[in-house]
Amino acid sequence: MNDIANAPDLSAEIAGLRLRNPVMPASGCFGFGREYAVYYPLNRLGAVVTKAVTLRPRFGNPTPRVTETGAGMLNAIGLANPGVEHVVAHELPWLAEQDVPVIVNVAGETKDEYVEVAGIISGSGLAAAVELNVSCPNVKAGGISFGTDPGILQDLVEAVRRVCTVPLFVKLSPNVTDIRRIALAAQAGGADGLTLINTLIGMQIDIHRRRPVLANTVGGLSGPAIKPVAVRMVYEVAKVVDIPVIGMGGICSGIDAIEFIMAGAGAVMVGTANFTNPMACPQTIAEIEQFMLEHGIKSLAEIRGCIT
Amino acid sequence: MKVTVTHTAQIARETWRLTFTGSFPYDSVKPGQFVMIRIGSGMEHVLRRPISIAAVSKDCLTIVFRVVGTGTKWLSERNPGDGLDVLGPLGKGFPLPHARVRTLIVGGGIGAPPLYLLAERVRHSVERLDIVLGFRTAADCFWAEGFAGLGNLALATDDGSLGTQGTVIDAIKALPAEGPEPSPNLKQWDYVYACGPLPMLRAVKRHFAGRSVRGYVSLEQRMACGVGACYGCVCQSSDKSAAKRICADGPVFDWNEVAL
């Protein structure tokens, strides 16, 4: 009986979403849940976050799309996805049966596309929240990423906010000079929460073939190598915004997750680690619980942002 | 799954064989499937390495791989008794012939190992089994005796140091059954299976163009998740309408189904 009375409370509430624990997979690292559901029931997670969904189906970039780097990897998948119509008809209904909150990641090439997809997703009733992927090049602004200009970002978030009836998270790119300005712009645009960080832009050269390893030349760097950058950015952003922050970037264990929570995150996302270990998410949850037990921490609120 | 290395050996230039035992679903393995092996125990290597299954028994599994980078180098340095973390068996294997059919297996270099398991599985059910393996040079050749024990083996090397000088196509044409100028109406084989470099797969498919054979190829691509979630390892369907994940929709495909 003592064990149950002393069991740490891992629950988290983020922008109205009630999560049984603070751990969810990062977008792009979990498909639409089916592949990893083979390894464990998805309702062990705090939430599921889908691959980015665009208006039209996208094949994505030429291969090679992935390569390992020191304690990390580069990816240039290119937002490959079957398009919003297919996702709403075939993926979200299955996810809705898995007894876990579903956060749908939305991407676009133009503001209109984002608005249309976000409207369809939130109107479907099958998403608990929308996560806006703003690391896409804005084709109307010459390809500059939506998430690197505060004015463009605030304008985009405002437009999506008008049609999105579920909690709206904005996923911040770290490839900026001052992420605090971007975070404040997203908040001003009406975001209910922020998720950060997305990948850092990187490159790897094959010195024998004398060309980039990735067909796309550059790709996004993820994995343990980026964790210190991610922790720093979560720390900086959590200090300046009032809305909740979900942290990610190289989390491979409960210990890593605790760093992000202490930096100010209300929840965390685990991405690349799923590739190393399909049980990465459930193991991270168990390790957070273990840490809390060992240190007499009864709820996440006791340590959230405790170093700021 | 945590398994234990029982044997490792270098079997050709830069080519190694490794066998493991331990908790693994050996009897569910189908030829053409692969395993994803964790490299090291820390986080220096975040991606597992996908390696085809070359042979399997009731309690052990053998892989054959080329040392091409840090991960395969680490694997080549494992010793008996070392632990390995493996995922698998993964992927869709070679569709096996149902009736007594004439089968041709074509392997190029490090494409050969999964064809060994395939040859073992089909040798007793097929009417005849021809195996053609191509290597750059004699120093790269491995398991010739083993393959020769499973079917009629013909070898080809670029420099002629072993078997026919030339490509696997030259070796196929040199087979008594085939002849140097096979006509489109010639039907020597019902099933053709190929695994090796992409130019070889294209050449094999081209060689059989217009002939009514069932052709299957095993493809490879850099992978991240290995289970179908990340879409890193795709190829195009032949009508360009869909992405096929080599790890989950393949690695084996009907050669009419994908753009080679």
Coordinates of C-alpha atoms in Angstrom, one line a residue:
Chain A
M1 CA 0.0 0.0 0.0
N2 CA 2.9 2.3 0.8
D3 CA 4.2 1.9 -2.8
I4 CA 0.9 3.1 -4.3
A5 CA 0.6 6.0 -1.9
N6 CA 4.1 7.1 -2.7
A7 CA 4.0 6.5 -6.5
P8 CA 5.1 9.7 -8.2
D9 CA 2.5 11.5 -10.3
L10 CA 3.8 11.8 -13.9
S11 CA 0.7 13.4 -15.2
A12 CA 1.1 16.7 -17.1
E13 CA -1.4 19.3 -18.3
I14 CA -0.4 21.2 -21.3
A15 CA -2.6 23.9 -22.8
G16 CA -5.7 22.0 -21.7
L17 CA -4.4 18.6 -22.8
R18 CA -4.4 16.1 -20.0
L19 CA -1.5 13.7 -20.4
R20 CA -0.9 10.6 -18.4
N21 CA 2.8 11.2 -18.5
P22 CA 5.1 13.9 -20.1
V23 CA 6.6 11.8 -22.9
M24 CA 5.5 11.7 -26.5
P25 CA 7.4 10.8 -29.8
A26 CA 8.7 13.6 -31.9
S27 CA 7.0 14.3 -35.3
G28 CA 8.6 12.4 -38.1
C29 CA 10.1 9.7 -35.9
F30 CA 6.9 7.7 -35.4
G31 CA 5.0 7.7 -38.7
F32 CA 1.3 7.6 -37.8
G33 CA 1.9 5.2 -34.9
R34 CA 1.3 1.8 -36.6
E35 CA 4.9 0.6 -36.8
Y36 CA 5.8 1.2 -33.1
A37 CA 2.4 -0.1 -31.9
V38 CA 3.9 -3.5 -32.8
Y39 CA 6.3 -3.0 -29.9
Y40 CA 4.0 -1.6 -27.2
P41 CA 0.4 -0.3 -26.8
L42 CA 0.4 3.4 -27.7
N43 CA -1.7 4.3 -24.6
R44 CA 1.5 4.0 -22.6
L45 CA 2.5 7.3 -24.1
G46 CA 1.5 10.8 -22.9
A47 CA 0.5 11.5 -26.5
V48 CA 1.3 10.5 -30.1
V49 CA 2.6 13.1 -32.5
T50 CA 2.2 12.3 -36.2
K51 CA 4.4 12.9 -39.1
A52 CA 3.9 16.3 -40.8
V53 CA 0.8 16.4 -42.9
T54 CA 0.6 18.6 -46.0
L55 CA -2.3 19.5 -48.3
R56 CA -1.2 17.4 -51.2
P57 CA 0.6 14.0 -50.9
R58 CA 4.4 14.4 -51.0
F59 CA 6.9 11.8 -52.2
G60 CA 9.7 13.7 -50.4
N61 CA 13.4 14.1 -51.4
P62 CA 15.6 11.8 -53.5
T63 CA 17.6 9.3 -51.5
P64 CA 19.9 9.0 -49.6
R65 CA 17.7 10.8 -47.1
V66 CA 19.4 9.8 -43.8
T67 CA 22.9 9.3 -42.5
E68 CA 24.6 8.8 -39.2
T69 CA 26.9 11.5 -37.7
G70 CA 28.7 11.6 -34.4
A71 CA 26.1 10.9 -31.7
G72 CA 23.4 12.0 -34.1
M73 CA 22.0 11.8 -37.6
L74 CA 21.1 14.0 -40.5
N75 CA 17.7 13.6 -42.3
A76 CA 16.3 15.2 -45.4
I77 CA 13.1 13.2 -45.7
G78 CA 11.4 16.1 -47.4
L79 CA 8.0 16.0 -45.6
A80 CA 7.0 12.7 -47.2
N81 CA 3.4 12.1 -46.4
P82 CA 0.2 10.8 -48.0
G83 CA -1.6 14.2 -47.8
V84 CA -4.3 15.4 -45.5
E85 CA -7.2 13.7 -47.2
H86 CA -5.6 10.2 -46.8
V87 CA -4.5 11.0 -43.3
V88 CA -8.0 12.0 -42.2
A89 CA -9.6 9.0 -43.9
H90 CA -7.1 6.3 -43.0
E91 CA -4.6 7.2 -40.3
L92 CA -6.5 9.4 -37.7
P93 CA -9.4 7.0 -37.3
W94 CA -7.0 4.2 -36.4
L95 CA -5.1 6.5 -34.0
A96 CA -8.3 7.6 -32.4
E97 CA -8.9 4.0 -31.3
Q98 CA -5.5 3.8 -29.5
D99 CA -6.7 5.6 -26.3
V100 CA -4.0 8.3 -26.5
P101 CA -4.2 12.0 -27.3
V102 CA -3.2 12.6 -30.9
I103 CA -1.2 15.7 -31.9
V104 CA -1.2 16.2 -35.7
N105 CA 1.8 18.0 -37.1
V106 CA 0.9 20.3 -40.0
A107 CA 3.2 21.7 -42.7
G108 CA 2.8 23.8 -45.8
E109 CA 4.4 25.8 -48.6
T110 CA 2.1 28.8 -48.3
K111 CA 0.1 30.3 -45.5
D112 CA -3.1 29.3 -47.3
E113 CA -2.0 25.6 -47.3
Y114 CA -1.3 25.7 -43.5
V115 CA -4.7 27.3 -42.9
E116 CA -6.5 24.8 -45.1
V117 CA -4.8 21.7 -43.5
A118 CA -5.1 23.0 -40.0
G119 CA -8.8 23.6 -40.6
I120 CA -9.4 20.2 -41.9
I121 CA -7.5 18.5 -39.1
S122 CA -9.2 20.5 -36.3
G123 CA -12.6 20.1 -38.0
S124 CA -12.1 16.3 -38.2
G125 CA -12.6 15.9 -34.5
L126 CA -9.8 13.3 -34.6
A127 CA -6.9 15.5 -33.3
A128 CA -6.4 16.6 -29.7
A129 CA -4.0 19.3 -30.8
V130 CA -2.2 20.7 -33.9
E131 CA 1.6 21.2 -34.0
L132 CA 2.7 23.7 -36.6
N133 CA 5.8 22.7 -38.5
V134 CA 7.3 26.1 -39.4
S135 CA 10.7 24.9 -40.6
C136 CA 9.4 24.6 -44.2
P137 CA 10.6 27.1 -46.8
N138 CA 8.0 29.7 -47.6
V139 CA 7.8 29.5 -51.4
K140 CA 6.1 32.9 -51.6
A141 CA 8.8 34.6 -49.6
G142 CA 11.6 33.2 -51.8
G143 CA 12.0 30.1 -49.7
I144 CA 12.9 31.6 -46.4
S145 CA 11.6 29.4 -43.7
F146 CA 8.4 30.6 -42.0
G147 CA 10.0 30.0 -38.6
T148 CA 13.0 32.2 -39.0
D149 CA 11.2 35.6 -39.3
P150 CA 9.1 36.8 -36.3
G151 CA 6.8 38.9 -38.5
I152 CA 6.1 36.1 -41.0
L153 CA 5.6 33.6 -38.2
Q154 CA 3.2 35.7 -36.1
D155 CA 1.2 36.4 -39.3
L156 CA 1.0 32.6 -40.0
V157 CA 0.1 31.7 -36.4
E158 CA -2.7 34.3 -36.4
A159 CA -4.1 32.9 -39.6
V160 CA -4.1 29.3 -38.4
R161 CA -5.4 30.4 -35.0
R162 CA -8.6 31.7 -36.6
V163 CA -9.5 28.2 -38.0
C164 CA -7.9 25.9 -35.4
T165 CA -10.4 24.9 -32.7
V166 CA -8.0 22.6 -30.8
P167 CA -4.9 23.6 -28.9
L168 CA -2.3 25.0 -31.3
F169 CA 1.4 24.4 -30.7
V170 CA 4.2 25.9 -32.8
K171 CA 7.4 23.9 -33.3
L172 CA 10.3 26.2 -33.3
S173 CA 13.4 26.0 -35.5
P174 CA 16.7 26.5 -33.8
N175 CA 18.3 27.9 -37.0
V176 CA 17.8 31.5 -35.9
T177 CA 19.8 34.2 -34.3
D178 CA 17.5 34.6 -31.3
I179 CA 14.9 32.0 -30.6
R180 CA 13.3 34.1 -27.9
R181 CA 12.1 36.6 -30.5
I182 CA 10.6 33.8 -32.6
A183 CA 8.9 32.3 -29.5
L184 CA 7.4 35.6 -28.5
A185 CA 6.1 36.1 -32.0
A186 CA 4.4 32.7 -32.0
Q187 CA 2.9 33.5 -28.6
A188 CA 1.7 36.9 -29.9
G189 CA 0.1 35.1 -32.8
G190 CA -2.0 33.0 -30.5
A191 CA -0.1 29.8 -30.0
D192 CA -1.2 27.8 -27.0
G193 CA 2.2 26.2 -26.5
L194 CA 5.6 25.8 -28.1
T195 CA 7.5 22.7 -29.0
L196 CA 11.3 23.0 -29.4
I197 CA 13.7 22.4 -30.9
N198 CA 13.4 21.1 -34.5
T199 CA 16.6 19.9 -36.2
L200 CA 19.8 22.0 -36.8
I201 CA 20.8 22.3 -40.4
G202 CA 23.9 20.2 -41.1
M203 CA 25.9 18.4 -43.8
Q204 CA 28.1 15.4 -44.3
I205 CA 30.6 14.9 -47.1
D206 CA 31.6 11.6 -48.6
I207 CA 35.3 12.2 -49.1
H208 CA 35.8 9.1 -51.4
R209 CA 33.1 10.1 -53.8
R210 CA 33.7 13.8 -53.2
R211 CA 30.1 14.7 -52.8
P212 CA 27.5 15.2 -50.1
V213 CA 26.2 12.1 -48.5
L214 CA 22.6 13.3 -48.7
A215 CA 21.0 13.7 -52.1
N216 CA 19.5 17.0 -50.7
T217 CA 23.0 18.1 -49.8
V218 CA 21.9 19.4 -46.4
G219 CA 19.7 17.9 -43.7
G220 CA 18.5 18.3 -40.2
L221 CA 20.8 17.2 -37.4
S222 CA 19.1 15.4 -34.5
G223 CA 20.2 13.1 -31.7
P224 CA 22.3 13.4 -28.5
A225 CA 24.7 15.8 -30.3
I226 CA 22.1 18.6 -30.3
K227 CA 20.9 18.2 -26.7
P228 CA 23.0 21.0 -25.1
V229 CA 21.7 23.4 -27.8
A230 CA 18.1 22.2 -27.2
V231 CA 18.3 22.5 -23.4
R232 CA 19.7 26.0 -23.7
M233 CA 16.9 27.1 -26.0
V234 CA 14.2 25.5 -23.9
Y235 CA 15.7 27.4 -20.9
E236 CA 15.8 30.7 -22.8
V237 CA 12.3 30.4 -24.2
A238 CA 10.6 29.2 -21.0
K239 CA 11.9 32.3 -19.3
V240 CA 10.3 34.8 -21.7
V241 CA 6.9 33.2 -22.6
D242 CA 3.8 32.5 -20.6
I243 CA 2.6 29.6 -22.6
P244 CA 3.8 26.0 -21.9
V245 CA 6.9 24.6 -23.6
I246 CA 7.5 21.0 -24.7
G247 CA 11.2 20.2 -25.0
M248 CA 13.0 17.9 -27.4
G249 CA 16.4 17.4 -28.9
G250 CA 18.5 14.3 -28.3
I251 CA 16.5 12.8 -25.4
C252 CA 17.5 9.2 -25.0
S253 CA 16.6 8.6 -21.4
G254 CA 14.7 9.7 -18.4
I255 CA 17.8 11.6 -17.2
D256 CA 17.8 13.6 -20.4
A257 CA 14.1 14.3 -20.1
I258 CA 14.6 15.6 -16.5
E259 CA 17.1 18.1 -17.8
F260 CA 14.5 19.6 -20.1
I261 CA 11.8 19.6 -17.4
M262 CA 14.2 21.4 -15.1
A263 CA 14.9 23.9 -17.9
G264 CA 11.2 24.7 -18.0
A265 CA 9.5 22.1 -20.2
G266 CA 6.1 20.8 -19.2
A267 CA 6.5 17.7 -21.4
V268 CA 9.1 16.2 -23.7
M269 CA 9.4 14.6 -27.1
V270 CA 11.6 11.7 -28.0
G271 CA 12.6 11.4 -31.6
T272 CA 15.9 9.9 -32.9
A273 CA 16.1 7.6 -29.9
N274 CA 13.2 5.5 -31.2
F275 CA 15.5 4.4 -34.1
T276 CA 18.2 3.2 -31.7
N277 CA 15.7 1.6 -29.4
P278 CA 12.1 1.0 -30.3
M279 CA 11.3 1.0 -26.6
A280 CA 12.8 4.4 -26.1
C281 CA 9.5 6.2 -25.1
P282 CA 8.3 3.6 -22.5
Q283 CA 11.8 3.4 -21.1
T284 CA 12.1 7.1 -20.8
I285 CA 8.8 7.2 -18.9
A286 CA 10.0 4.5 -16.6
E287 CA 13.3 6.3 -15.9
I288 CA 11.5 9.5 -15.1
E289 CA 9.4 7.7 -12.6
Q290 CA 12.5 6.0 -11.2
F291 CA 14.3 9.4 -10.8
M292 CA 11.2 10.8 -9.0
L293 CA 11.0 7.8 -6.7
E294 CA 14.7 8.0 -5.8
H295 CA 14.6 11.7 -5.1
G296 CA 11.2 11.9 -3.4
I297 CA 9.7 14.0 -6.1
K298 CA 6.0 13.7 -6.0
S299 CA 5.0 15.6 -9.1
L300 CA 6.6 17.2 -12.1
A301 CA 5.5 20.6 -10.9
E302 CA 8.2 20.3 -8.1
I303 CA 11.0 20.3 -10.7
R304 CA 9.5 22.1 -13.7
G305 CA 11.7 25.1 -14.4
C306 CA 13.4 24.7 -11.0
I307 CA 16.6 26.1 -12.2
T308 CA 15.2 29.4 -13.6
Chain B
M1 CA 16.7 -8.7 -28.5
K2 CA 19.9 -9.4 -26.6
V3 CA 21.9 -12.2 -28.3
T4 CA 25.5 -13.5 -28.0
V5 CA 28.1 -13.8 -30.6
T6 CA 29.4 -17.4 -31.1
H7 CA 31.7 -17.1 -34.1
T8 CA 33.2 -14.4 -36.3
A9 CA 35.6 -14.9 -39.2
Q10 CA 36.9 -12.9 -42.1
I11 CA 35.9 -14.9 -45.2
A12 CA 37.1 -12.7 -48.1
R13 CA 38.5 -9.2 -48.7
E14 CA 36.9 -6.9 -46.2
T15 CA 34.1 -9.5 -45.8
W16 CA 33.1 -11.0 -42.5
R17 CA 30.8 -13.7 -41.2
L18 CA 29.3 -13.5 -37.7
T19 CA 27.0 -16.0 -36.0
F20 CA 24.9 -15.3 -32.9
T21 CA 22.7 -17.3 -30.6
G22 CA 20.3 -16.4 -27.9
S23 CA 16.7 -15.2 -27.6
F24 CA 15.6 -14.6 -31.2
P25 CA 12.7 -16.0 -33.3
Y26 CA 14.9 -18.1 -35.5
D27 CA 12.0 -20.2 -36.9
S28 CA 10.1 -17.2 -38.2
V29 CA 13.0 -16.1 -40.5
K30 CA 12.2 -15.9 -44.1
P31 CA 14.9 -15.7 -46.8
G32 CA 15.4 -12.0 -47.8
Q33 CA 14.7 -10.6 -44.4
F34 CA 17.3 -8.7 -42.4
V35 CA 18.2 -7.7 -38.9
M36 CA 19.0 -4.2 -37.5
I37 CA 22.1 -4.4 -35.3
R38 CA 22.9 -1.8 -32.6
I39 CA 26.5 -0.6 -32.8
G40 CA 28.3 -0.1 -29.4
S41 CA 26.4 0.4 -26.2
G42 CA 26.5 4.1 -25.9
M43 CA 25.0 6.9 -28.0
E44 CA 27.9 7.5 -30.3
H45 CA 26.1 5.5 -33.0
V46 CA 22.4 6.3 -33.1
L47 CA 21.5 4.2 -36.1
R48 CA 21.4 0.4 -36.3
R49 CA 23.0 -1.3 -39.2
P50 CA 20.7 -3.3 -41.5
I51 CA 22.2 -6.6 -42.6
S52 CA 20.6 -9.4 -44.5
I53 CA 20.3 -12.8 -42.9
A54 CA 22.5 -15.3 -44.7
A55 CA 21.8 -18.5 -42.8
V56 CA 19.7 -19.6 -39.8
S57 CA 19.3 -22.7 -37.7
K58 CA 17.0 -23.5 -34.9
D59 CA 19.1 -21.7 -32.4
C60 CA 21.6 -19.4 -34.3
L61 CA 21.7 -16.9 -37.1
T62 CA 24.6 -16.0 -39.4
I63 CA 25.1 -12.7 -41.2
V64 CA 27.8 -11.8 -43.8
F65 CA 28.8 -8.2 -44.3
R66 CA 31.4 -6.0 -45.8
V67 CA 33.3 -3.5 -43.6
V68 CA 32.5 -0.2 -45.2
G69 CA 32.3 2.2 -42.2
T70 CA 32.5 2.6 -38.5
G71 CA 29.5 0.4 -37.7
T72 CA 30.6 -2.6 -39.8
K73 CA 34.1 -2.1 -38.5
W74 CA 32.8 -2.4 -34.9
L75 CA 30.9 -5.6 -35.9
S76 CA 34.0 -7.1 -37.4
E77 CA 35.8 -6.6 -34.1
R78 CA 33.2 -8.6 -32.0
N79 CA 34.4 -11.8 -30.3
P80 CA 32.7 -15.0 -29.3
G81 CA 30.9 -14.2 -26.0
D82 CA 30.2 -10.6 -26.9
G83 CA 26.6 -9.4 -26.6
L84 CA 24.7 -7.9 -29.5
D85 CA 21.4 -6.0 -29.5
V86 CA 19.4 -7.0 -32.6
L87 CA 16.0 -6.2 -34.0
G88 CA 14.3 -8.6 -36.4
P89 CA 13.7 -10.4 -38.5
L90 CA 12.5 -7.4 -40.5
G91 CA 11.1 -6.8 -44.0
K92 CA 9.4 -8.9 -46.7
G93 CA 11.4 -11.8 -47.9
F94 CA 11.6 -13.5 -51.3
P95 CA 8.3 -15.0 -52.4
L96 CA 9.0 -18.7 -52.7
P97 CA 8.0 -20.7 -55.8
H98 CA 5.1 -23.0 -55.1
A99 CA 5.4 -25.6 -57.8
R100 CA 8.4 -27.5 -59.2
V101 CA 9.9 -24.5 -61.1
R102 CA 13.2 -23.7 -62.8
T103 CA 15.0 -21.1 -60.7
L104 CA 17.9 -18.8 -61.3
I105 CA 19.6 -17.0 -58.5
V106 CA 21.9 -14.1 -59.3
G107 CA 24.1 -12.4 -56.8
G108 CA 26.7 -9.6 -57.0
G109 CA 29.3 -9.1 -54.3
I110 CA 27.9 -8.5 -50.9
G111 CA 24.4 -9.1 -52.4
A112 CA 25.1 -12.8 -52.3
P113 CA 24.5 -13.7 -48.6
P114 CA 20.7 -13.5 -48.4
L115 CA 20.6 -15.6 -51.6
Y116 CA 22.3 -18.4 -49.7
L117 CA 19.4 -18.8 -47.3
L118 CA 17.0 -18.5 -50.3
A119 CA 18.9 -21.3 -52.2
E120 CA 18.8 -23.5 -49.1
R121 CA 15.0 -23.0 -48.8
V122 CA 14.1 -23.7 -52.4
R123 CA 16.7 -26.3 -53.5
H124 CA 14.5 -29.3 -52.7
S125 CA 11.3 -28.0 -54.0
V126 CA 12.5 -26.6 -57.4
E127 CA 13.0 -28.6 -60.7
R128 CA 16.4 -27.0 -61.1
L129 CA 18.4 -24.4 -59.4
D130 CA 21.1 -22.3 -61.2
I131 CA 23.2 -19.9 -59.2
V132 CA 25.3 -17.2 -60.7
L133 CA 27.6 -15.1 -58.5
G134 CA 29.7 -12.1 -59.6
F135 CA 32.6 -10.6 -57.8
R136 CA 35.2 -8.0 -58.7
T137 CA 38.1 -10.4 -58.2
A138 CA 38.9 -13.8 -56.7
A139 CA 39.9 -12.2 -53.4
D140 CA 36.3 -11.0 -53.0
C141 CA 34.7 -14.4 -53.5
F142 CA 33.2 -16.2 -50.6
W143 CA 31.0 -19.3 -49.9
A144 CA 31.5 -20.7 -53.4
E145 CA 31.6 -24.2 -52.1
G146 CA 28.5 -23.7 -50.0
F147 CA 26.5 -22.3 -52.9
A148 CA 27.9 -25.1 -55.2
G149 CA 26.4 -27.6 -52.7
L150 CA 22.9 -26.1 -53.2
G151 CA 22.7 -25.7 -57.0
N152 CA 24.6 -25.4 -60.3
L153 CA 27.0 -22.6 -59.6
A154 CA 28.7 -20.4 -62.1
L155 CA 31.0 -17.6 -61.1
A156 CA 32.1 -14.4 -62.8
T157 CA 34.8 -11.9 -61.9
D158 CA 35.6 -8.6 -63.6
D159 CA 39.2 -9.6 -64.1
G160 CA 38.6 -13.2 -64.9
S161 CA 40.6 -14.4 -61.8
L162 CA 37.7 -16.8 -61.1
G163 CA 35.1 -18.2 -63.5
T164 CA 33.9 -16.2 -66.5
Q165 CA 35.6 -12.9 -67.1
G166 CA 33.0 -10.3 -67.1
T167 CA 29.6 -9.7 -65.4
V168 CA 26.9 -12.0 -64.2
I169 CA 25.2 -11.5 -67.5
D170 CA 28.2 -12.9 -69.3
A171 CA 28.1 -15.9 -66.9
I172 CA 24.4 -16.4 -67.5
K173 CA 24.9 -16.4 -71.2
A174 CA 27.7 -18.9 -70.8
L175 CA 25.3 -21.3 -69.1
P176 CA 24.6 -24.3 -71.4
A177 CA 20.9 -23.8 -70.9
E178 CA 21.0 -20.2 -72.0
G179 CA 23.5 -19.6 -74.8
P180 CA 25.1 -16.4 -75.9
E181 CA 22.2 -15.0 -77.9
P182 CA 19.1 -15.9 -76.0
S183 CA 15.9 -15.1 -77.9
P184 CA 13.0 -13.4 -76.2
N185 CA 11.0 -16.6 -76.6
L186 CA 13.5 -18.6 -74.6
K187 CA 12.1 -19.7 -71.3
Q188 CA 14.9 -21.4 -69.3
W189 CA 13.7 -20.3 -65.9
D190 CA 10.4 -19.5 -64.3
Y191 CA 11.7 -17.6 -61.3
V192 CA 14.7 -15.2 -61.2
Y193 CA 16.0 -13.8 -57.9
A194 CA 18.7 -11.1 -57.8
C195 CA 20.5 -9.2 -55.2
G196 CA 23.5 -7.0 -55.7
P197 CA 24.5 -3.5 -57.0
L198 CA 21.7 -1.5 -58.7
P199 CA 23.4 -1.6 -62.2
M200 CA 23.5 -5.4 -61.9
L201 CA 19.8 -5.6 -61.0
R202 CA 19.0 -3.4 -64.0
A203 CA 21.1 -5.6 -66.3
V204 CA 19.5 -8.8 -65.1
K205 CA 16.0 -7.3 -65.5
R206 CA 16.9 -6.1 -69.0
H207 CA 18.3 -9.5 -69.9
F208 CA 15.0 -11.1 -69.3
A209 CA 12.9 -8.3 -70.9
G210 CA 10.1 -9.8 -72.9
R211 CA 10.5 -13.2 -71.4
S212 CA 7.8 -14.5 -69.1
V213 CA 9.8 -14.9 -65.9
R214 CA 8.9 -13.8 -62.4
G215 CA 11.7 -11.6 -61.3
Y216 CA 12.4 -10.5 -57.7
V217 CA 15.1 -8.1 -56.5
S218 CA 16.3 -7.2 -53.1
L219 CA 17.1 -3.5 -52.7
E220 CA 19.1 -1.6 -50.1
Q221 CA 19.2 2.0 -49.0
R222 CA 20.5 3.9 -46.0
M223 CA 18.0 3.4 -43.2
A224 CA 17.2 5.0 -39.9
C225 CA 14.3 3.3 -38.2
G226 CA 14.3 0.1 -40.2
V227 CA 10.7 -0.6 -39.4
G228 CA 8.8 1.7 -41.8
A229 CA 8.1 4.7 -39.6
C230 CA 10.6 7.3 -40.9
Y231 CA 10.4 7.0 -44.7
G232 CA 14.2 7.4 -45.0
C233 CA 14.8 4.4 -47.2
V234 CA 12.3 4.7 -50.0
C235 CA 12.3 3.8 -53.7
Q236 CA 9.6 4.7 -56.3
S237 CA 7.0 2.4 -57.5
S238 CA 7.4 1.8 -61.2
D239 CA 4.4 4.0 -62.1
K240 CA 5.8 6.7 -59.9
S241 CA 2.6 6.8 -57.9
A242 CA 3.9 5.7 -54.5
A243 CA 6.8 5.5 -52.2
K244 CA 7.9 2.1 -51.2
R245 CA 9.9 1.7 -48.0
I246 CA 12.7 -0.7 -48.6
C247 CA 12.7 -1.8 -44.9
A248 CA 9.0 -2.5 -44.6
D249 CA 7.5 -2.8 -48.1
G250 CA 10.7 -4.6 -49.2
P251 CA 13.6 -5.2 -49.3
V252 CA 12.3 -7.7 -51.8
F253 CA 10.2 -6.4 -54.7
D254 CA 8.8 -7.8 -57.9
W255 CA 11.1 -6.1 -60.4
N256 CA 8.1 -4.8 -62.4
E257 CA 6.8 -3.1 -59.2
V258 CA 9.6 -0.6 -58.6
A259 CA 11.7 1.8 -60.5
L260 CA 15.2 0.4 -60.6

